[in-house]
Tab-separated table of C-alpha atoms in Angstrom:
chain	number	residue	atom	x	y	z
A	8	UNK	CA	38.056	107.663	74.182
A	9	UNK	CA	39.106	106.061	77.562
A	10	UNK	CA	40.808	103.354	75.616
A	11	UNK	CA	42.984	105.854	73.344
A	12	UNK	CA	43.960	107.890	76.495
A	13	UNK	CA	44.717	104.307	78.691
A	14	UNK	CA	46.854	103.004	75.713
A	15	UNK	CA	50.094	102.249	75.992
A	16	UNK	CA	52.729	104.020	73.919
A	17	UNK	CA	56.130	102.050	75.064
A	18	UNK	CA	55.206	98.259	75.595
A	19	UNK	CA	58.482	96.732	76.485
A	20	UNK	CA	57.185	93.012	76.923
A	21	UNK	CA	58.796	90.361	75.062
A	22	UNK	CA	61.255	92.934	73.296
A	23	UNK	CA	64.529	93.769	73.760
A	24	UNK	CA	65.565	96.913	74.682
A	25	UNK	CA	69.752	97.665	74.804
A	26	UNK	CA	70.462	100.102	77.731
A	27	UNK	CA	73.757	101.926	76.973
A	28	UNK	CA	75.014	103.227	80.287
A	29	UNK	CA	73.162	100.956	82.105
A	30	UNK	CA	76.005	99.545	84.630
A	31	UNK	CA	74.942	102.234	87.566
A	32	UNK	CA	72.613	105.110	88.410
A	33	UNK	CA	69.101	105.551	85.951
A	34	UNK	CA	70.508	103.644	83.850
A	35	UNK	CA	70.140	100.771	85.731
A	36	UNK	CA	66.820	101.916	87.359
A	37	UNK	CA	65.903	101.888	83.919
A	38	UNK	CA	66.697	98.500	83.118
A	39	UNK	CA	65.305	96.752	86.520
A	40	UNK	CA	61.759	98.492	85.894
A	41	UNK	CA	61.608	97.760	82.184
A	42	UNK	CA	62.533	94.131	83.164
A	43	UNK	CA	59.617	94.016	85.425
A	44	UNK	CA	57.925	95.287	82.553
A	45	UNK	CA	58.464	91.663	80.675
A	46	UNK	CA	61.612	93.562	78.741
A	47	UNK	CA	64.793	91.600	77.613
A	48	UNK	CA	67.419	93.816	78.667
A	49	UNK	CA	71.194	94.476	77.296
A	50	UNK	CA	73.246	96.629	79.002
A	51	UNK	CA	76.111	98.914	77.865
A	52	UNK	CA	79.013	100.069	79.976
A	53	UNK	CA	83.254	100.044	80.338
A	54	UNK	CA	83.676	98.067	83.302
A	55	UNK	CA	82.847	94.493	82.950
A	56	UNK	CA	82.589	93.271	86.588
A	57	UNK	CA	79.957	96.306	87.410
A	58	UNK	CA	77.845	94.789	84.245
A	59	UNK	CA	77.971	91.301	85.714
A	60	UNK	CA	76.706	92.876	89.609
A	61	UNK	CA	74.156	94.845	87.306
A	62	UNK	CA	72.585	92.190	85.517
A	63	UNK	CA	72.099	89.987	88.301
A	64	UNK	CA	70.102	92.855	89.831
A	65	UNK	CA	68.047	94.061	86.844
A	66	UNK	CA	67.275	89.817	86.812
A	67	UNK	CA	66.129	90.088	90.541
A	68	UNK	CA	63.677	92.171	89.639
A	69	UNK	CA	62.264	90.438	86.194
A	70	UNK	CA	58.882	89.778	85.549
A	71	UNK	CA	59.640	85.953	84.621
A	72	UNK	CA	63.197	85.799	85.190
A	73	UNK	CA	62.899	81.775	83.600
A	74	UNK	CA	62.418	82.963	80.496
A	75	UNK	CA	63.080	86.868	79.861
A	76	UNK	CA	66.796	86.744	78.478
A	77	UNK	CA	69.714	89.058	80.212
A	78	UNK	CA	73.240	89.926	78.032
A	79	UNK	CA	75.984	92.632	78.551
A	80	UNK	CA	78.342	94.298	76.658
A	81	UNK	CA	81.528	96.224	77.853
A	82	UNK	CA	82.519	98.846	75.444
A	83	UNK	CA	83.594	102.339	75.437
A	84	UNK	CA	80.664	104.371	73.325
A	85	UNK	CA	82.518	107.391	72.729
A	86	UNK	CA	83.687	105.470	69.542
A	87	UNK	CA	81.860	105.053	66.157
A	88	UNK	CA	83.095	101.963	65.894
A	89	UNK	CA	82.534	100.551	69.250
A	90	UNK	CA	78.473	101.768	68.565
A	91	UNK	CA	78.867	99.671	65.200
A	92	UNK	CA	80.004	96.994	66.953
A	93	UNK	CA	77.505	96.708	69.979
A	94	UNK	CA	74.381	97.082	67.612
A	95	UNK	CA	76.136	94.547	65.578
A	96	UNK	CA	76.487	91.754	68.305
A	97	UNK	CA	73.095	93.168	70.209
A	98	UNK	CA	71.675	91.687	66.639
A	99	UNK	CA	73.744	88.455	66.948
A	100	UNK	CA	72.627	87.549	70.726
A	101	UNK	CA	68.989	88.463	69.907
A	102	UNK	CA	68.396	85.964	66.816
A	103	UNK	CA	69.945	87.912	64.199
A	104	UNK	CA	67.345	91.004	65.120
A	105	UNK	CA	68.217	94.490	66.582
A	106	UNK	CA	66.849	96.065	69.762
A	107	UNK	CA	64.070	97.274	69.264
A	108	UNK	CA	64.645	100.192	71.828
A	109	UNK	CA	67.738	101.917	72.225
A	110	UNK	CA	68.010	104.129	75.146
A	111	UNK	CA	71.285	106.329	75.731
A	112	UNK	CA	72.583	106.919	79.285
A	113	UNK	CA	76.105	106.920	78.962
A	114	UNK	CA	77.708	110.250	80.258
A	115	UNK	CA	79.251	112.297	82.649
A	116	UNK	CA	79.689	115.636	83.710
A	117	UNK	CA	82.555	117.860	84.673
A	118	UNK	CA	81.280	120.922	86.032
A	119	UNK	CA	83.919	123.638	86.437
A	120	UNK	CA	84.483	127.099	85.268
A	121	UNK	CA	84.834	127.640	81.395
A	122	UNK	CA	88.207	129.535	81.903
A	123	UNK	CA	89.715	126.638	84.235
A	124	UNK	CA	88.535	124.052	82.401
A	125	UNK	CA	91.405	122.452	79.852
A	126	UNK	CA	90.421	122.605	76.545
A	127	UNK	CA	90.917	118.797	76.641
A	128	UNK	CA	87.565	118.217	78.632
A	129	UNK	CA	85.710	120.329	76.594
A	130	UNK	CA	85.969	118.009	73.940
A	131	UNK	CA	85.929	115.066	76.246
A	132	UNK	CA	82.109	116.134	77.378
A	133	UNK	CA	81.025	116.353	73.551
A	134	UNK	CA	82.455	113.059	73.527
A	135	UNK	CA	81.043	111.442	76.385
A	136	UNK	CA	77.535	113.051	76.007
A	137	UNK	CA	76.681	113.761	72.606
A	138	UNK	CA	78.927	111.962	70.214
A	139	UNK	CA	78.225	108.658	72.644
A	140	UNK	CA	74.559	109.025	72.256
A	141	UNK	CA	74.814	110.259	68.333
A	142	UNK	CA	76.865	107.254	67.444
A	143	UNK	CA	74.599	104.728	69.031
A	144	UNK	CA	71.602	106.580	67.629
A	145	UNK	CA	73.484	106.434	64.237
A	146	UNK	CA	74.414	102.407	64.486
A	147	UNK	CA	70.463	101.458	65.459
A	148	UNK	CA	68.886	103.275	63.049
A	149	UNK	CA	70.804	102.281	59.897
A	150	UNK	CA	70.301	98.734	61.575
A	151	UNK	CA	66.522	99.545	61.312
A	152	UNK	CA	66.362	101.339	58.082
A	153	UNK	CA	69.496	100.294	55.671
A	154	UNK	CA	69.887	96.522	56.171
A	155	UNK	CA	67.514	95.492	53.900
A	156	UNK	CA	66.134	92.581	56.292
A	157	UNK	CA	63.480	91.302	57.822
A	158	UNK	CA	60.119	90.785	55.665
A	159	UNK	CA	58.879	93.687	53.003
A	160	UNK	CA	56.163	95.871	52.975
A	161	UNK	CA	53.322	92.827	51.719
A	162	UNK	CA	54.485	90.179	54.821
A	163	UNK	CA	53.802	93.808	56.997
A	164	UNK	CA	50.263	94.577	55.368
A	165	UNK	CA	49.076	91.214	55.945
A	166	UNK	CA	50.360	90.851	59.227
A	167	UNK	CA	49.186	94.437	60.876
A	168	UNK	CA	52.028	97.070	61.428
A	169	UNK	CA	54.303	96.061	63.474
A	170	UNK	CA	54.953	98.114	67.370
A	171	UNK	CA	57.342	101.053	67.341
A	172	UNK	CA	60.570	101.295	67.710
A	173	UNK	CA	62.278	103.860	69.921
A	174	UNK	CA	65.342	106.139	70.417
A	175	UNK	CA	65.521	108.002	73.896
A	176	UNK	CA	68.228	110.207	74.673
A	177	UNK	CA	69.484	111.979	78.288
A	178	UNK	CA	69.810	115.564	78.053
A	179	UNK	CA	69.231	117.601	81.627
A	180	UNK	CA	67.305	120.254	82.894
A	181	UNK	CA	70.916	122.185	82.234
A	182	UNK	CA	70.188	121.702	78.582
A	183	UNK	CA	67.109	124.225	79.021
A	184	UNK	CA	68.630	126.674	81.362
A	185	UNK	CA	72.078	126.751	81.973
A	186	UNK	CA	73.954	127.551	85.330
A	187	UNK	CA	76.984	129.291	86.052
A	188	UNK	CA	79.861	126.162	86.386
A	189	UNK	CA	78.755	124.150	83.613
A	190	UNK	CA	79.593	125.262	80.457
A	191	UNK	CA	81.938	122.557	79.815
A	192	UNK	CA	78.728	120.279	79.936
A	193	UNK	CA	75.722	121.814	79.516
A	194	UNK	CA	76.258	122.460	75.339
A	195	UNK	CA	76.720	118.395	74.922
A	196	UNK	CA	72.838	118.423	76.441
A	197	UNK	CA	71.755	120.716	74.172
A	198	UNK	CA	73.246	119.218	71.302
A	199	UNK	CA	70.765	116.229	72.198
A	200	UNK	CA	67.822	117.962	72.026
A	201	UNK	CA	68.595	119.844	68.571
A	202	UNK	CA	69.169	116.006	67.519
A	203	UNK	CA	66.143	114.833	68.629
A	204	UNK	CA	64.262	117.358	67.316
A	205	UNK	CA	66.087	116.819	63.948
A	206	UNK	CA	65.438	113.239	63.695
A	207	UNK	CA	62.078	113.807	64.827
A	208	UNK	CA	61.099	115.037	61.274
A	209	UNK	CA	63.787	113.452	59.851
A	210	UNK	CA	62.312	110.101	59.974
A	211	UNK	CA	58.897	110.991	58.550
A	212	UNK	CA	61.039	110.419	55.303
A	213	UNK	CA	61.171	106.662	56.337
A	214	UNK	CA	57.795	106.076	57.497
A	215	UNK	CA	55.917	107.191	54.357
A	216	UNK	CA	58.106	105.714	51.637
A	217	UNK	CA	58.208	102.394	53.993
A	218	UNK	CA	54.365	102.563	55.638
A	219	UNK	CA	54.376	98.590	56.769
A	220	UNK	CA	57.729	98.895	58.538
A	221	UNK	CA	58.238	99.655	62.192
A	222	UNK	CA	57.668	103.356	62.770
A	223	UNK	CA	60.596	104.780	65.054
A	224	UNK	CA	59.726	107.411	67.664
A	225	UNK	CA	62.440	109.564	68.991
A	226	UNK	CA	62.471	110.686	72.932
A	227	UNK	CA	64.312	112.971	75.200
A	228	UNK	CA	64.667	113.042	78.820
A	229	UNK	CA	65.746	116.443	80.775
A	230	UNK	CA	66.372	115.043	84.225
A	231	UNK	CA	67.779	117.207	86.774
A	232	UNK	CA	69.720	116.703	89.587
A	233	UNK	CA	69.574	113.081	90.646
A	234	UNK	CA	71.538	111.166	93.695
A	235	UNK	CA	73.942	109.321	92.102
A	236	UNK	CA	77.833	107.890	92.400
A	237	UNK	CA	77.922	110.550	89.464
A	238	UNK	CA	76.730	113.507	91.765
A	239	UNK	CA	78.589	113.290	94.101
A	240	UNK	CA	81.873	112.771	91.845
A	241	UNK	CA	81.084	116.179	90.482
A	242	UNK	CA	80.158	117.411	93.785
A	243	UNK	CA	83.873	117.367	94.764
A	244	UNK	CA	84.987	119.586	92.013
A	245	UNK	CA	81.964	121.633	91.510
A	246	UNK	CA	82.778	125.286	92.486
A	247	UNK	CA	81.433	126.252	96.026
A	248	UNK	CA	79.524	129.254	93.641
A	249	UNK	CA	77.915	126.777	91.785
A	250	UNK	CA	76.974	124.322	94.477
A	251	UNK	CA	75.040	127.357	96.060
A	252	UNK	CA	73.817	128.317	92.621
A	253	UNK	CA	71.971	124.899	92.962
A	254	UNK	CA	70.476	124.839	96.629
A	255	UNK	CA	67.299	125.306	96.415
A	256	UNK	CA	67.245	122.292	93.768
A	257	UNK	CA	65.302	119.010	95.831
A	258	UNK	CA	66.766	116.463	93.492
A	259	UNK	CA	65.954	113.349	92.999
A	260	UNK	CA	66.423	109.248	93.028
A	261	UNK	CA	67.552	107.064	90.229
A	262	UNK	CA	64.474	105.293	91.104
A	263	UNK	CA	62.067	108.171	90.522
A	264	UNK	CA	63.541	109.779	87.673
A	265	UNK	CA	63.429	106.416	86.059
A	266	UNK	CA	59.951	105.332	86.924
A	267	UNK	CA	58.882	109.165	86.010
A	268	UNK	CA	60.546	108.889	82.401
A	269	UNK	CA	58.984	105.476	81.683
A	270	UNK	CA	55.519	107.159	82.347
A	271	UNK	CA	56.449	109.896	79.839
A	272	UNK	CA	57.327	107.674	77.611
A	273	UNK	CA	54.202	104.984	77.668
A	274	UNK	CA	52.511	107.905	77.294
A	275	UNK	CA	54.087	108.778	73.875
A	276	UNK	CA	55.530	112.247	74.829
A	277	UNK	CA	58.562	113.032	72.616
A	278	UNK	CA	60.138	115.602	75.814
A	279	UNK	CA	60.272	114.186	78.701
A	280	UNK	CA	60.530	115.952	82.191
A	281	UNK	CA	60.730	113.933	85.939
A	282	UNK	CA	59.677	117.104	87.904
A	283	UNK	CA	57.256	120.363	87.511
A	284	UNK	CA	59.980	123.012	87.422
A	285	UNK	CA	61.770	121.594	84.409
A	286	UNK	CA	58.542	121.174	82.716
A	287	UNK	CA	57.674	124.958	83.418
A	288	UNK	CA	61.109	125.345	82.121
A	289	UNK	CA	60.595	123.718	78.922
A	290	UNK	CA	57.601	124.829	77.968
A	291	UNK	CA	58.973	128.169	77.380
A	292	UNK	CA	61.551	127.158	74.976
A	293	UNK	CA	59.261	124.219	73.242
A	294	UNK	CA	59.967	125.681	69.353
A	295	UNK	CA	59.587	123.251	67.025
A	296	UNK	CA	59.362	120.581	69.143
A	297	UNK	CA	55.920	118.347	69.766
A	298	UNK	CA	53.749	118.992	71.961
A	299	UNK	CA	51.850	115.837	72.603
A	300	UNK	CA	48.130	116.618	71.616
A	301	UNK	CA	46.238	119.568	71.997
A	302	UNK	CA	45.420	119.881	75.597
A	303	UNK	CA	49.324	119.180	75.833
A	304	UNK	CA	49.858	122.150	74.053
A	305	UNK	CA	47.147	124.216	75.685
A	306	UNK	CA	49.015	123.806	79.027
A	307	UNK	CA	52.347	124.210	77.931
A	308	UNK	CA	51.452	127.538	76.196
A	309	UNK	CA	49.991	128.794	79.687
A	310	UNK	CA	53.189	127.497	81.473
A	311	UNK	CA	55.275	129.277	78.734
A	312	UNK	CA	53.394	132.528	78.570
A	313	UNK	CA	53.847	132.625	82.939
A	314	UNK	CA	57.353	131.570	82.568
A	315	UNK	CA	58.628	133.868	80.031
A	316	UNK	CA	57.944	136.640	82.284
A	317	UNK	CA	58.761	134.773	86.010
A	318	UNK	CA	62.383	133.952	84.230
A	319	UNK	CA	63.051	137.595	83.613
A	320	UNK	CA	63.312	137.871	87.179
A	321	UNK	CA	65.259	134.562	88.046
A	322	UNK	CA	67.850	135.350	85.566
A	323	UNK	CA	68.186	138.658	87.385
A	324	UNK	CA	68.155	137.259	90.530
A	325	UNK	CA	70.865	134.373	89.196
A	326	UNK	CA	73.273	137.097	87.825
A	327	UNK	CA	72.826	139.121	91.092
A	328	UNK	CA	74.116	135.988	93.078
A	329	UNK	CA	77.038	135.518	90.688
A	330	UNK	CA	78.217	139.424	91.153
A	331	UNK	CA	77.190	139.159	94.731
A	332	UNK	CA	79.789	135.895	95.102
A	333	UNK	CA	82.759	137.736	93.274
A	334	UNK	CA	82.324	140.816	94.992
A	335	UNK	CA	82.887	138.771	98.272
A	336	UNK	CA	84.912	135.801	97.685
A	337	UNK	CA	86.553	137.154	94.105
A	338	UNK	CA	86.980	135.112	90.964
A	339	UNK	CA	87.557	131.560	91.789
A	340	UNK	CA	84.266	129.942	92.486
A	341	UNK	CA	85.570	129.637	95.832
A	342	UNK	CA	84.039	130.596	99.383
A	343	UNK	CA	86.742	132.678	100.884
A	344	UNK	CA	86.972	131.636	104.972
């Protein structure tokens, strides 16, 4: 029993695992630690100079930098085609095999008021954070499922199955409960976890008709605020309303919210939190989802059953603030001097 609960559900060494958005922030965390991990890393992003500076610093922190192997790709992933293409040379570079995890950082956020937001960025934040992540999703898995290579079913059964393969997708704590100031982002979240969910059963289609072939696990972080180039890019046209909205919110390091989702996910949890209060968050809206075992469950119906009474009141005391801030600075988002 102390084996099964010490067992590693995300062993990274000696595989290759393709970062997209991995040029800055957890992204790049990400990458470091999983390369210290034994991991061969590929990393996603626009800018090609910030990929160069960011491999050299996931290598500086490689477990045996001599022989793990490092490769970048600049490309924008709001495109189908561009998420085509980077699976398809990810498979070139790594011996005519694809990642074998694929996680999905790419993103941004643009948090203004609905009404003053053009109707442009609306669409440009389903782009950036869940058509990005969908595509890429989309490319690696019909690269796992729908090539038709790699040896069939009777090499596997003599061989032993082979490890997992994963999908992990951002989403943010803003997914679960949303805050006044960012509706232009926080439905391209959700749309993440309704995908994850859905591909969650989805694939059960693939690993019984194909029982010796890699089994693919899908994940999904809900980070919340983390100190980043990002954050404070948003923090300069973030309403004053929202910004105190979000006080009493401690944040957190690309660092931590890394190392934190790497623990969820070695220990095989499908949702993924870096801090307590999104976890008490998310166990009230779990649905469908999985719960990770029974004694997972067991505490996340106790957390839900306290928190669907304790948010009653902080959505009351949320809407009192936002009435509160009109009433005294009027409809801007504004602090009037």
């Amino acid at each position: 029993m102390g084996a099964l609960m010490s067992s590693n559900a995300f062993p990274v060494e000696g595989r290759t695992v393709l970062i997209a958005g991995g040029s800055k922030g957890t992204g790049l965390e990400a990458a470091r630690q999983l390369a210290a991990k034994g991991g061969n890393i590929i990393l996603i992003a626009r800018d090609p100079q910030r990929l160069r500076d960011a491999i050299e610093y996931v290598k500086a922190g490689a477990l045996s930098p001599e022989t793990q192997r490092f490769h970048f790709i600049a490309a924008d992933l709001t495109s189908n085609e561009a998420c085509t293409n980077v699976i398809a040379q990810s498979t070139a570079w790594n011996a005519g095999l694809p990642p074998d995890v694929v996680w999905c950082f790419a993103g941004s956020s643009h948090p203004t008021l609905f009404v003053d937001t053009d109707a442009a960025q609306l669409k440009a934040q389903m782009d950036a954070n869940y058509f990005s992540s969908a595509y890429m999703a989309h490319a690696a898995l019909r690269s796992w499922l729908k090539t038709g290579q790699g040896p069939k079913d009777e090499v596997f059964a003599k061989a032993g199955k082979p490890l997992a393969r994963h999908i992990i997708f951002t989403s943010s704590f803003l997914a679960l409960y949303p805050i006044a100031g960012y509706a232009p982002y926080s439905p391209s979240k959700a749309a993440l976890r309704s995908l994850s969910d859905s591909l969650s059963q989805e694939l059960n289609l693939y690993a019984t008709a194909n029982p010796y072939l890699p089994s693919i696990k899908v994940h999904t972080l809900f980070p919340a605020t983390i100190f980043t180039e990002a954050f404070e890019a948003e923090n300069r046209i973030k309403s004053d309303m929202t910004k105190m909205l979000e006080e009493t919110d401690d944040g957190q390091t690309p660092e931590v919210v890394a190392r934190k989702s790497i623990q969820g996910l070695e220990s095989g949890h499908e949702l993924i939190t870096s801090d307590f209060l999104t976890r008490f968050v998310l166990s009230t809206m779990m649905g469908a989802s999985k719960r990770g075992g029974f004694l997972t469950a067991f505490v996340d119906w106790i957390l839900g059953c306290l928190g669907l009474l304790i948010l009653v009141f902080v959505r009351r005391d949320m809407d009192r603030k936002v009435r509160n801030w009109g009433k005294l600075h009027g409809d801007s988002g504004v602090k009037s001097q």
